Short mmCIF file of C-alpha atoms in Angstrom, two decimals:
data_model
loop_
_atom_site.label_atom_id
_atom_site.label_comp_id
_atom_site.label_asym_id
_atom_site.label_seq_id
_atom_site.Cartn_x
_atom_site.Cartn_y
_atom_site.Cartn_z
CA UNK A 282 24.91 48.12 15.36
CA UNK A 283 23.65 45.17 13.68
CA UNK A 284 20.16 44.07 14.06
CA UNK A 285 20.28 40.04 15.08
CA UNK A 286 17.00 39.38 15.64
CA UNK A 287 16.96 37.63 19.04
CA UNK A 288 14.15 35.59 20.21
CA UNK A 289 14.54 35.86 24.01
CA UNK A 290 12.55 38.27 26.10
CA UNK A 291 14.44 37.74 29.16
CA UNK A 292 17.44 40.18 29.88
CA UNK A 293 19.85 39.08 32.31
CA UNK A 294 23.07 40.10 33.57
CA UNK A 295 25.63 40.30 36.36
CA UNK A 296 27.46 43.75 37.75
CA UNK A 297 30.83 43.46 39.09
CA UNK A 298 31.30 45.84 42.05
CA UNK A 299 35.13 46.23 43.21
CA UNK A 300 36.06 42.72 41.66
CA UNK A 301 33.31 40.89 43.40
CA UNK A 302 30.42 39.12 41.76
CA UNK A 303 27.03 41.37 42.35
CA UNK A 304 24.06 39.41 42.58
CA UNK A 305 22.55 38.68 39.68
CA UNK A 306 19.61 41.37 38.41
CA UNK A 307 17.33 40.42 35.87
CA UNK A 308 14.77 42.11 33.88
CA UNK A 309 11.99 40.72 32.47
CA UNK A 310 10.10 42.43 29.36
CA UNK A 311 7.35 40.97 27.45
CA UNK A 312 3.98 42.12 26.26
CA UNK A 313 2.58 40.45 29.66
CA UNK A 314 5.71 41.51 32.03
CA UNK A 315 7.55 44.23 32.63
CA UNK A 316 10.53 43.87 35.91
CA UNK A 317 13.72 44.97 36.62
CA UNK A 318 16.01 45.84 39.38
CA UNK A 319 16.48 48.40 41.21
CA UNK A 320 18.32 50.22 38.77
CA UNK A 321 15.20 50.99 36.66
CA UNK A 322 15.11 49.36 33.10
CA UNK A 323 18.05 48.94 31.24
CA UNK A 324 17.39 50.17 27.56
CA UNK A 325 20.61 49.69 26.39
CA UNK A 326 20.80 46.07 27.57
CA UNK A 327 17.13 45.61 26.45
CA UNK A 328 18.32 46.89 22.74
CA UNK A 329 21.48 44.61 22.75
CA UNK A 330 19.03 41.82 23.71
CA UNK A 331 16.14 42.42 21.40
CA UNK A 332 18.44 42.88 18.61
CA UNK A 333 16.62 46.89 17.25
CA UNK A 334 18.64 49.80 16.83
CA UNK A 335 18.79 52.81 18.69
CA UNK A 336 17.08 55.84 17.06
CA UNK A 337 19.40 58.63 16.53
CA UNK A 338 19.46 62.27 15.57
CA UNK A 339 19.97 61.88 12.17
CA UNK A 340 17.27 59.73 11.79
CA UNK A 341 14.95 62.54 13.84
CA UNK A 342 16.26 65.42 11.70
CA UNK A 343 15.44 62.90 8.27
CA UNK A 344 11.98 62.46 9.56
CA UNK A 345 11.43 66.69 10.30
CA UNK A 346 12.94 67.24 6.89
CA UNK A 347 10.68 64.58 5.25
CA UNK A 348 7.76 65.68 7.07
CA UNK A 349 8.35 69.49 6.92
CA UNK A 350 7.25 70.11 10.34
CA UNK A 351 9.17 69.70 13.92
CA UNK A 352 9.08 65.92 15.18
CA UNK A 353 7.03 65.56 17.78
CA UNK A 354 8.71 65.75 21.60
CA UNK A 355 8.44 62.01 21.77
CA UNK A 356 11.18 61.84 19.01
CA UNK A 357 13.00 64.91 20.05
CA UNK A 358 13.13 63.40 23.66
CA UNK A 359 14.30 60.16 22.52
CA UNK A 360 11.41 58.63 24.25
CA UNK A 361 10.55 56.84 21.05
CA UNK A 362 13.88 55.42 21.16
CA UNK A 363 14.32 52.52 19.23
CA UNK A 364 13.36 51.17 15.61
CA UNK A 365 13.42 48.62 12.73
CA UNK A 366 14.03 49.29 9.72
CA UNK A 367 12.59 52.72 10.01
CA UNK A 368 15.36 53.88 7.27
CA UNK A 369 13.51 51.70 4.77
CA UNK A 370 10.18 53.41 5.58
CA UNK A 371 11.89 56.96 5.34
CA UNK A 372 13.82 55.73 1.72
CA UNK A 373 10.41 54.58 0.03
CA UNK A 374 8.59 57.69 1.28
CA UNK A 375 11.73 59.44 0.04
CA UNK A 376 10.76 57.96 -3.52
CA UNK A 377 7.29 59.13 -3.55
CA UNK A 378 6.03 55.52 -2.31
CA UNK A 379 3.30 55.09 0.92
CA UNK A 380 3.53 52.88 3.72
CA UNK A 381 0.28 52.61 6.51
CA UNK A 382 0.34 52.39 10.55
CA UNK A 383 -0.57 49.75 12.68
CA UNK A 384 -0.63 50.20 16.54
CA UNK A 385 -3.14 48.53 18.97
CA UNK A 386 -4.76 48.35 22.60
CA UNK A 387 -6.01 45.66 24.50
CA UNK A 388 -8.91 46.88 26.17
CA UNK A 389 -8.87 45.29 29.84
CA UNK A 390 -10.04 48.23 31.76
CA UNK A 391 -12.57 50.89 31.60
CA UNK A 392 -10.90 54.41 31.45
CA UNK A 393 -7.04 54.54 30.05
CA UNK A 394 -4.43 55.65 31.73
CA UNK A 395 -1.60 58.99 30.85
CA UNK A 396 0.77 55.75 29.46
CA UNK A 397 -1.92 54.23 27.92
CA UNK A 398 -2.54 56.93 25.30
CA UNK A 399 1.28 57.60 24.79
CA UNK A 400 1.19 55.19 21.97
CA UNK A 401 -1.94 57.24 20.37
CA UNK A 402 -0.66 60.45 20.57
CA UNK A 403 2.90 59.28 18.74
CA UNK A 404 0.67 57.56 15.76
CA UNK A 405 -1.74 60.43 15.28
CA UNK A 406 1.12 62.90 14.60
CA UNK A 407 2.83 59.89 12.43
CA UNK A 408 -0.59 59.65 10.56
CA UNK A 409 -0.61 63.63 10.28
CA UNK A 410 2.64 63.80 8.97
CA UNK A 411 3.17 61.52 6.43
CA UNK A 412 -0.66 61.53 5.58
CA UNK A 413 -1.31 57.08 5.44
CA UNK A 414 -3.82 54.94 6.96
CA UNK A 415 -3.94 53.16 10.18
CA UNK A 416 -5.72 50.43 10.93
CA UNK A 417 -6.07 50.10 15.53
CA UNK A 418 -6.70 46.48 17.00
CA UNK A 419 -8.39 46.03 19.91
CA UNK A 420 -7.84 42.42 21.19
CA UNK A 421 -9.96 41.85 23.37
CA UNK A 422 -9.83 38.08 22.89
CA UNK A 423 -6.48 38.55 24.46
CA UNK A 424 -7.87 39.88 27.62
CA UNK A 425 -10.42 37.06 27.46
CA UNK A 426 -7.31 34.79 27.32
CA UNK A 427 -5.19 36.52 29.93
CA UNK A 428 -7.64 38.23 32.54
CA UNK A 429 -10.62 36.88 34.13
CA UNK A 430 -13.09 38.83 31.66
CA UNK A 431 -16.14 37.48 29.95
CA UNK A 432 -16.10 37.86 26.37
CA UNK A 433 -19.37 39.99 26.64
CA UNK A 434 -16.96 42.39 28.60
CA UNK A 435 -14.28 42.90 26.47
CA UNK A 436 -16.04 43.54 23.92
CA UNK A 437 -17.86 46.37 25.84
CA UNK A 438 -14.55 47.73 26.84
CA UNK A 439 -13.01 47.33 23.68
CA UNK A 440 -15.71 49.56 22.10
CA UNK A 441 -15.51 52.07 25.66
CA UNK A 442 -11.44 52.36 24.78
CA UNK A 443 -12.16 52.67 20.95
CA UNK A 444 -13.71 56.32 22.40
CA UNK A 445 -10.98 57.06 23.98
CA UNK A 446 -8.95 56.53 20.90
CA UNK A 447 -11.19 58.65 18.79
CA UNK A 448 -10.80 61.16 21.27
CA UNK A 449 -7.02 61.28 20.28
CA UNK A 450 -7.51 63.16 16.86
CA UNK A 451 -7.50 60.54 14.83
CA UNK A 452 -9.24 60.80 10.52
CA UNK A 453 -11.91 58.55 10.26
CA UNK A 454 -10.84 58.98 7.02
CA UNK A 455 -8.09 57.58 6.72
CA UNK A 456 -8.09 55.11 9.98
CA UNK A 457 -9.61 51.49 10.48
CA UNK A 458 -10.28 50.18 14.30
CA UNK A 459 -11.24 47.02 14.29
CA UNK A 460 -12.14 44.74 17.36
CA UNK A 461 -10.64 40.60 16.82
CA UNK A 462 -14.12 39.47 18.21
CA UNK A 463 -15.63 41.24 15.42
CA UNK A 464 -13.40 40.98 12.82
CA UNK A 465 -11.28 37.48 12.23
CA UNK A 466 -12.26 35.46 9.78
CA UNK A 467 -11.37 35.43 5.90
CA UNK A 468 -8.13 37.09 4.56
CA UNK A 469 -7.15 37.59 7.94
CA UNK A 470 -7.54 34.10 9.09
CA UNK A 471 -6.07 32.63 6.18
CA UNK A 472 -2.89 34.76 6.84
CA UNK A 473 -3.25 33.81 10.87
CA UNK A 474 -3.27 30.26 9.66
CA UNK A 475 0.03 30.47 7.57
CA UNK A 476 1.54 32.33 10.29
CA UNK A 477 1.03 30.16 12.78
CA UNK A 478 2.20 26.86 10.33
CA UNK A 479 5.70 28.75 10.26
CA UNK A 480 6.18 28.93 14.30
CA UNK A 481 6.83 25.88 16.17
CA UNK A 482 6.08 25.41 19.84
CA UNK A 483 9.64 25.41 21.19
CA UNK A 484 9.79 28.75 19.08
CA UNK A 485 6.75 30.55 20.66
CA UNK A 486 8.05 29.11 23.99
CA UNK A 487 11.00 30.39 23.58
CA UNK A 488 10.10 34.03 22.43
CA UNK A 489 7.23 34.52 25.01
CA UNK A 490 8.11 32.16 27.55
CA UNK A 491 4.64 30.45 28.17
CA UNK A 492 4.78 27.67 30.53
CA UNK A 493 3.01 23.85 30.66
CA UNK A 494 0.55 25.51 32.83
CA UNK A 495 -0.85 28.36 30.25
CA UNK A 496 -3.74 27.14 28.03
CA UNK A 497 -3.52 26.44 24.40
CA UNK A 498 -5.51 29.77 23.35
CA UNK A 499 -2.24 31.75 24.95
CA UNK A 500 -0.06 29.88 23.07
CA UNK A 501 -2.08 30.05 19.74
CA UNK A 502 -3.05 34.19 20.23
CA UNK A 503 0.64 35.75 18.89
CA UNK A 504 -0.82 35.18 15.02
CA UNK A 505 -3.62 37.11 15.94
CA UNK A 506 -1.29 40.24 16.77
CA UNK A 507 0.97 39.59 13.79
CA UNK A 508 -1.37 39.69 10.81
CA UNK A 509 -2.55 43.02 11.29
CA UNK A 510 1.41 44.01 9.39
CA UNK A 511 0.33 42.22 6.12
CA UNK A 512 -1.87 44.41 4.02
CA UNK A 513 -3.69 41.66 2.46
CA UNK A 514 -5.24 40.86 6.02
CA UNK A 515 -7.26 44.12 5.18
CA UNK A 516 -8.82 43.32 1.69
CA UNK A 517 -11.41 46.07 1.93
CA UNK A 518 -8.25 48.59 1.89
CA UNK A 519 -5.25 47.37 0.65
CA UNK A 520 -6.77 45.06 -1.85
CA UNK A 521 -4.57 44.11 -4.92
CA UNK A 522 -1.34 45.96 -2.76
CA UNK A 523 -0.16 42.99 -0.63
CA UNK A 524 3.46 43.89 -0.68
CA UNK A 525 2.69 47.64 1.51
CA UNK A 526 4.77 48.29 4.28
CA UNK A 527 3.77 48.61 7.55
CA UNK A 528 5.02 50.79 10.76
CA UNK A 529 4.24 49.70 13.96
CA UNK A 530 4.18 52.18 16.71
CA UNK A 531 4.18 50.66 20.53
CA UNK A 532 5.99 50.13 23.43
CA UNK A 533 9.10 47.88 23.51
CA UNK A 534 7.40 45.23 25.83
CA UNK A 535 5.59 44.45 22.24
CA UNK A 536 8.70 43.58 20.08
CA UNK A 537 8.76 39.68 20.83
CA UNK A 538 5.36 40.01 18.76
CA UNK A 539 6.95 41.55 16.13
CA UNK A 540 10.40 40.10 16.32
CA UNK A 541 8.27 36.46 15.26
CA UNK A 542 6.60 38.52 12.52
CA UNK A 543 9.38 39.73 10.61
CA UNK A 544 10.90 35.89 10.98
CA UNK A 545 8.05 34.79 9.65
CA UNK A 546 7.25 37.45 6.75
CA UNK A 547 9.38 36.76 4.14
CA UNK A 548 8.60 32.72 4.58
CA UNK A 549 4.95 33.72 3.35
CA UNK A 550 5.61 36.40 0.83
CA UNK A 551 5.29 39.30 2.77
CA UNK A 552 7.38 42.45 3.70
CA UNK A 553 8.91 42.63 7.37
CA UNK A 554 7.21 45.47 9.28
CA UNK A 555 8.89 48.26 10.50
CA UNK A 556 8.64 49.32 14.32
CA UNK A 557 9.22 52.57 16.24
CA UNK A 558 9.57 51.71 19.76
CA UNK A 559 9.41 53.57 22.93
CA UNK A 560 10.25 53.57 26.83
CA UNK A 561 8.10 52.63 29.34
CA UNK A 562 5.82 55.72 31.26
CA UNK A 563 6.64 55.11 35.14
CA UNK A 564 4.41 54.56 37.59
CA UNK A 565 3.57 57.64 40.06
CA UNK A 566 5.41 55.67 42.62
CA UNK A 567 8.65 55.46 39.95
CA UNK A 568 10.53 53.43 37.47
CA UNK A 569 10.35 50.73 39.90
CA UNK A 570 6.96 50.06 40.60
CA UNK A 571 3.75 48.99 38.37
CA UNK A 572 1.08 51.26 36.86
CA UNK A 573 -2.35 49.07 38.67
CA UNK A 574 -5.96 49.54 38.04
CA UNK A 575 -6.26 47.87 41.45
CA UNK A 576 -4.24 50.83 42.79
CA UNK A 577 -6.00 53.93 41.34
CA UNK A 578 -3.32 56.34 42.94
CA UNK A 579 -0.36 54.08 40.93
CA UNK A 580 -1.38 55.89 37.83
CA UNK A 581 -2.93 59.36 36.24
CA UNK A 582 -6.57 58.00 34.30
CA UNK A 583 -8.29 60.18 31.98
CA UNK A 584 -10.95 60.03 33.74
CA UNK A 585 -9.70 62.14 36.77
CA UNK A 586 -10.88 65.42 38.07
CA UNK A 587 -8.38 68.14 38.27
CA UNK A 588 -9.00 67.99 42.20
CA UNK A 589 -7.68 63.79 41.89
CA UNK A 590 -4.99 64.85 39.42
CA UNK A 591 -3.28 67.45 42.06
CA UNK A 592 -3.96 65.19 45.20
CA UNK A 593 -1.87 62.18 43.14
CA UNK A 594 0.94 64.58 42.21
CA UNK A 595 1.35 66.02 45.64
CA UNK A 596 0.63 62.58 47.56
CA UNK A 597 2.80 59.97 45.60
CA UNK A 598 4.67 61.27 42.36
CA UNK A 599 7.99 60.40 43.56
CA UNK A 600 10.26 62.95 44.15
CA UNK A 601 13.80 63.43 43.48
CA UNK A 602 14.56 66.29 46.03
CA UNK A 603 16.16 66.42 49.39
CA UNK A 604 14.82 65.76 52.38
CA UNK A 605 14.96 69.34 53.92
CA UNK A 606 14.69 72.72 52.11
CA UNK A 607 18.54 73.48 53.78
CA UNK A 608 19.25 70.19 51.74
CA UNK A 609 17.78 70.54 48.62
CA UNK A 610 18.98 74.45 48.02
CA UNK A 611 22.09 73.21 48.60
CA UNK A 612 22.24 69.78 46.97
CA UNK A 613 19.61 70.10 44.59
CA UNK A 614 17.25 67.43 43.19
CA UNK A 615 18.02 64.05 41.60
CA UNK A 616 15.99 63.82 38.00
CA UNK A 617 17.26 61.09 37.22
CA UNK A 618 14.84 59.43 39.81
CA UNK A 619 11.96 62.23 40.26
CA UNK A 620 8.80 61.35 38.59
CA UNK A 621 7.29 64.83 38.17
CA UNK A 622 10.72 65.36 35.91
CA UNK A 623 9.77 62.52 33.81
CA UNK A 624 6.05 63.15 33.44
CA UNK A 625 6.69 67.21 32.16
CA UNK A 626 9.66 65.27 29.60
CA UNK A 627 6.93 63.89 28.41
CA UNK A 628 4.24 65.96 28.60
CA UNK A 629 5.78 69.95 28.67
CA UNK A 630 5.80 70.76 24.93
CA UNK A 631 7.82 73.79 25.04
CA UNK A 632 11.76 72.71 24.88
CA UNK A 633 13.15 75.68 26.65
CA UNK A 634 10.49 75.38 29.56
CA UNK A 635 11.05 72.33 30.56
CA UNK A 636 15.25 72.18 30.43
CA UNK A 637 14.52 76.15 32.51
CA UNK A 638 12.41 73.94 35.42
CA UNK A 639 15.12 71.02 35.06
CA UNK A 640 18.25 72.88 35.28
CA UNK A 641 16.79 75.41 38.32
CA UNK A 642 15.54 71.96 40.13
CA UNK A 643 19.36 69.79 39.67
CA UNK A 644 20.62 73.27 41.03
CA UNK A 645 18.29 73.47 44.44
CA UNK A 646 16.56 76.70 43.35
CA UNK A 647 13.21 75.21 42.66
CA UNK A 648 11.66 73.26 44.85
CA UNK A 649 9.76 70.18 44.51
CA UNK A 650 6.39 71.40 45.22
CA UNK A 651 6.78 74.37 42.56
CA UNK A 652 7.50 71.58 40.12
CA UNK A 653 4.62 68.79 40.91
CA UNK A 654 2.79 72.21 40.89
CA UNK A 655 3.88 73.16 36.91
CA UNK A 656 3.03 69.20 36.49
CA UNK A 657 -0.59 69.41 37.75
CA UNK A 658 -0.98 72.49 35.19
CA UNK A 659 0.04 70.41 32.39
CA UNK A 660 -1.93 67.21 33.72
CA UNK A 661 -4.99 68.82 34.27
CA UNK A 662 -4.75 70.56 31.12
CA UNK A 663 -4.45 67.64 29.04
CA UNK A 664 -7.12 65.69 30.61
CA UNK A 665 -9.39 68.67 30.43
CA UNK A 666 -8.76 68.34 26.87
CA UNK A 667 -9.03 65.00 26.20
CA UNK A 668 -12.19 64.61 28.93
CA UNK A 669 -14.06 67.24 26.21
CA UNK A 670 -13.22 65.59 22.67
CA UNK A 671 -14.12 62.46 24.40
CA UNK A 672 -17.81 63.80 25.28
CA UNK A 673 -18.22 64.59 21.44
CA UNK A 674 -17.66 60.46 20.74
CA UNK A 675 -21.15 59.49 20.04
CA UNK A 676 -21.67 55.25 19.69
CA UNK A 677 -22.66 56.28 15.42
CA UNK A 678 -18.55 57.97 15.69
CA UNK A 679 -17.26 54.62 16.80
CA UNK A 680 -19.17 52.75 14.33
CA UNK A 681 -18.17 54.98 11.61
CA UNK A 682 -14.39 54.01 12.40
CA UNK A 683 -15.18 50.54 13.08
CA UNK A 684 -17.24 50.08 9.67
CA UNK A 685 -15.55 47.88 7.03
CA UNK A 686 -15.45 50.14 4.64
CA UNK A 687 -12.82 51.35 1.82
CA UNK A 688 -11.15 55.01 3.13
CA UNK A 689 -12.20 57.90 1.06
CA UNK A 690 -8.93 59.73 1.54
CA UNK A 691 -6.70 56.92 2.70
CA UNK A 692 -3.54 58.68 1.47
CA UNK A 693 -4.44 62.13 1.30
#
């Protein structure tokens, strides 16, 4: 398909049932809102809309075959599902050329949650693979903008999540995370500044859909989020090697970000960045409710016990089974609606496993409480895991990958 670059981040559309007009359901995706029906989010419609491409086998097999090792589940899922312009990052690799990674978090909470680090896991196998930098932003001046934080607080956080991240796996090597409270000013403000000349107000209005009522710094923040694509916002690494390219990692909700970068790129002499894009991780409750921290039981945090993770699973993962045993043998589960499905699609690394406990679930053999019970294994697991590399991030760790510094083994 081609990729128009649409500015709009509303997606809205009308179902005709029977030759009668349905009532209208729209979805709303933007880094600040994510809606839909009751349907779920509609990827393809959200693709058609944004104006990416969908990411397809061949470009999955190019990247094992590049790589020399199995793509990660993620790919193989097609839960990273969508790109730009990732064909252009594959052909320069292809030629022996580098490219670096650029993903971010905004820190507005205390302890992440399982869809929180989604984005983290992705780029540390992307860094591993194709051996580049990354440079991490943590804006917490956003969440000074948009939630009722002190600055004094995000920054706390941002440095409490930048732990967290550590904890991932990442090379301090050969990664950069930098807070915006701590680090605009110079190259990257200069580039902030040109990006922002380039954008007019109907034009940010119209790709983020701010209001009279939202206050100038929300309006003025999307530069800050853009820059971080241009090498020469990083002098201290990519000095002298402005015309890198960049891949950008995140969830689709980000693309309006990135949609007004690449309009803006080429205006001010820079390359377009490049974006892998995935779908969203439900909430416990399903695809049609919100991940909360004001409702703790809306979400898995790594932070939980293995005691919280199994009461969650049991308690409100949402199933897709029948109502009765009798039932279920003989009907057999929905997937495409139960959440303990979707959690071990993400989650369950072994292929064959996981299609084993799908296909004897659809069929009524398994029931749900064997499979929230292979869930809470893999959970508890991976929190386990991450709850232990995350007590070996000492304060002198995070300021060893916060230090502006040149990387000793950037690309090797």
């Amino acid at each position: 398909m081609a990729a128009t670059e649409s500015v709009g981040t509303e997606v809205s559309f009308v179902r005709k049932e029977d030759g009668e007009a349905a009532a209208e359901e729209q979805q709303v995706v933007n880094p600040w809102e994510v809606s839909a029906g009751k349907g779920g989010i509609d990827y393809d419609k959200l693709v058609d809309q944004f104006g990416c491409q969908r990411l397809d086998d061949a470009l999955v097999a190019r990247v094992a075959r590049l790589t020399a090792r199995p793509p990660h589940r993620f790919l193989r899922r097609g839960i990273f599902f969508a790109h730009r312009d990732l064909s252009e990052i594959l052909d320069l690799y292809e030629r022996g050329e580098r490219f670096y990674l650029y993903t971010g978090r905004g820190p507005s909470s205390e302890a992440l949650h399982l869809g929180h680090l989604i984005p983290f896991m992705f780029t540390k196998y992307l860094q591993d693979a194709f051996k580049v930098p990354l440079v991490i932003q943590l804006t917490d001046d956003e969440k000074f903008l948009w939630k009722n934080l002190t600055v004094e607080e995000t920054k706390r956080l941002a440095r409490e999540n930048a732990k967290d991240i550590i904890a991932c796996g990442f090379d301090v090597e050969r990664t950069f995370i930098f807070s915006d409270f701590n680090y605009v000013g110079g190259a990257f403000y200069e580039n902030m500044v040109k990006v922002a000349r380039c954008v007019t107000y109907n034009k940010v209005v119209g790709i983020f859909g701010f209001t009279p009522e939202d206050h100038i710094g929300k309006i003025g923040f999307p530069p800050v989020q853009a820059v971080p694509s241009f090498p020469s916002s990083f002098p201290h690494l990519f000095s002298g090697n402005d015309q890198l390219r960049c891949l950008i990692p995140c969830a689709i909700d980000q693309d309006p970000y990135f949609r007004m970068t690449r309009d803006v790129a080429p205006r001010i002499g820079y390359q377009k960045p490049s974006l892998i894009e995935s779908r969203f991780f439900p909430a416990l409750q399903g695809e049609n409710t919100k991940m909360s921290a004001s409702d703790p039981n809306s979400a898995i945090y790594v932070t939980d016990s293995a005691k919280e993770i199994k009461t969650k699973v049991n308690k409100y993962a949402f199933s897709g089974g029948q109502d009765s045993i009798e039932l279920h043998r003989k009907l057999g589960a929905n997937l495409d609606v139960d959440v303990p499905i979707k959690y071990l699609n993400f989650f369950l690394e072994d292929d064959n496993e996981l299609e084993h406990i799908k296909k004897e679930y659809k069929e009524g053999r398994m029931l749900t409480g064997e499979v929230k019970q292979q869930l809470v294994a893999v959970l508890s697991e991976l929190v386990a895991r991450h709850q232990r590399a995350r007590a070996q991030v000492t304060e002198e760790m995070v300021d060893a990958f916060m230090a502006v510094r040149p990387l000793p083994n950037m690309f090797g």
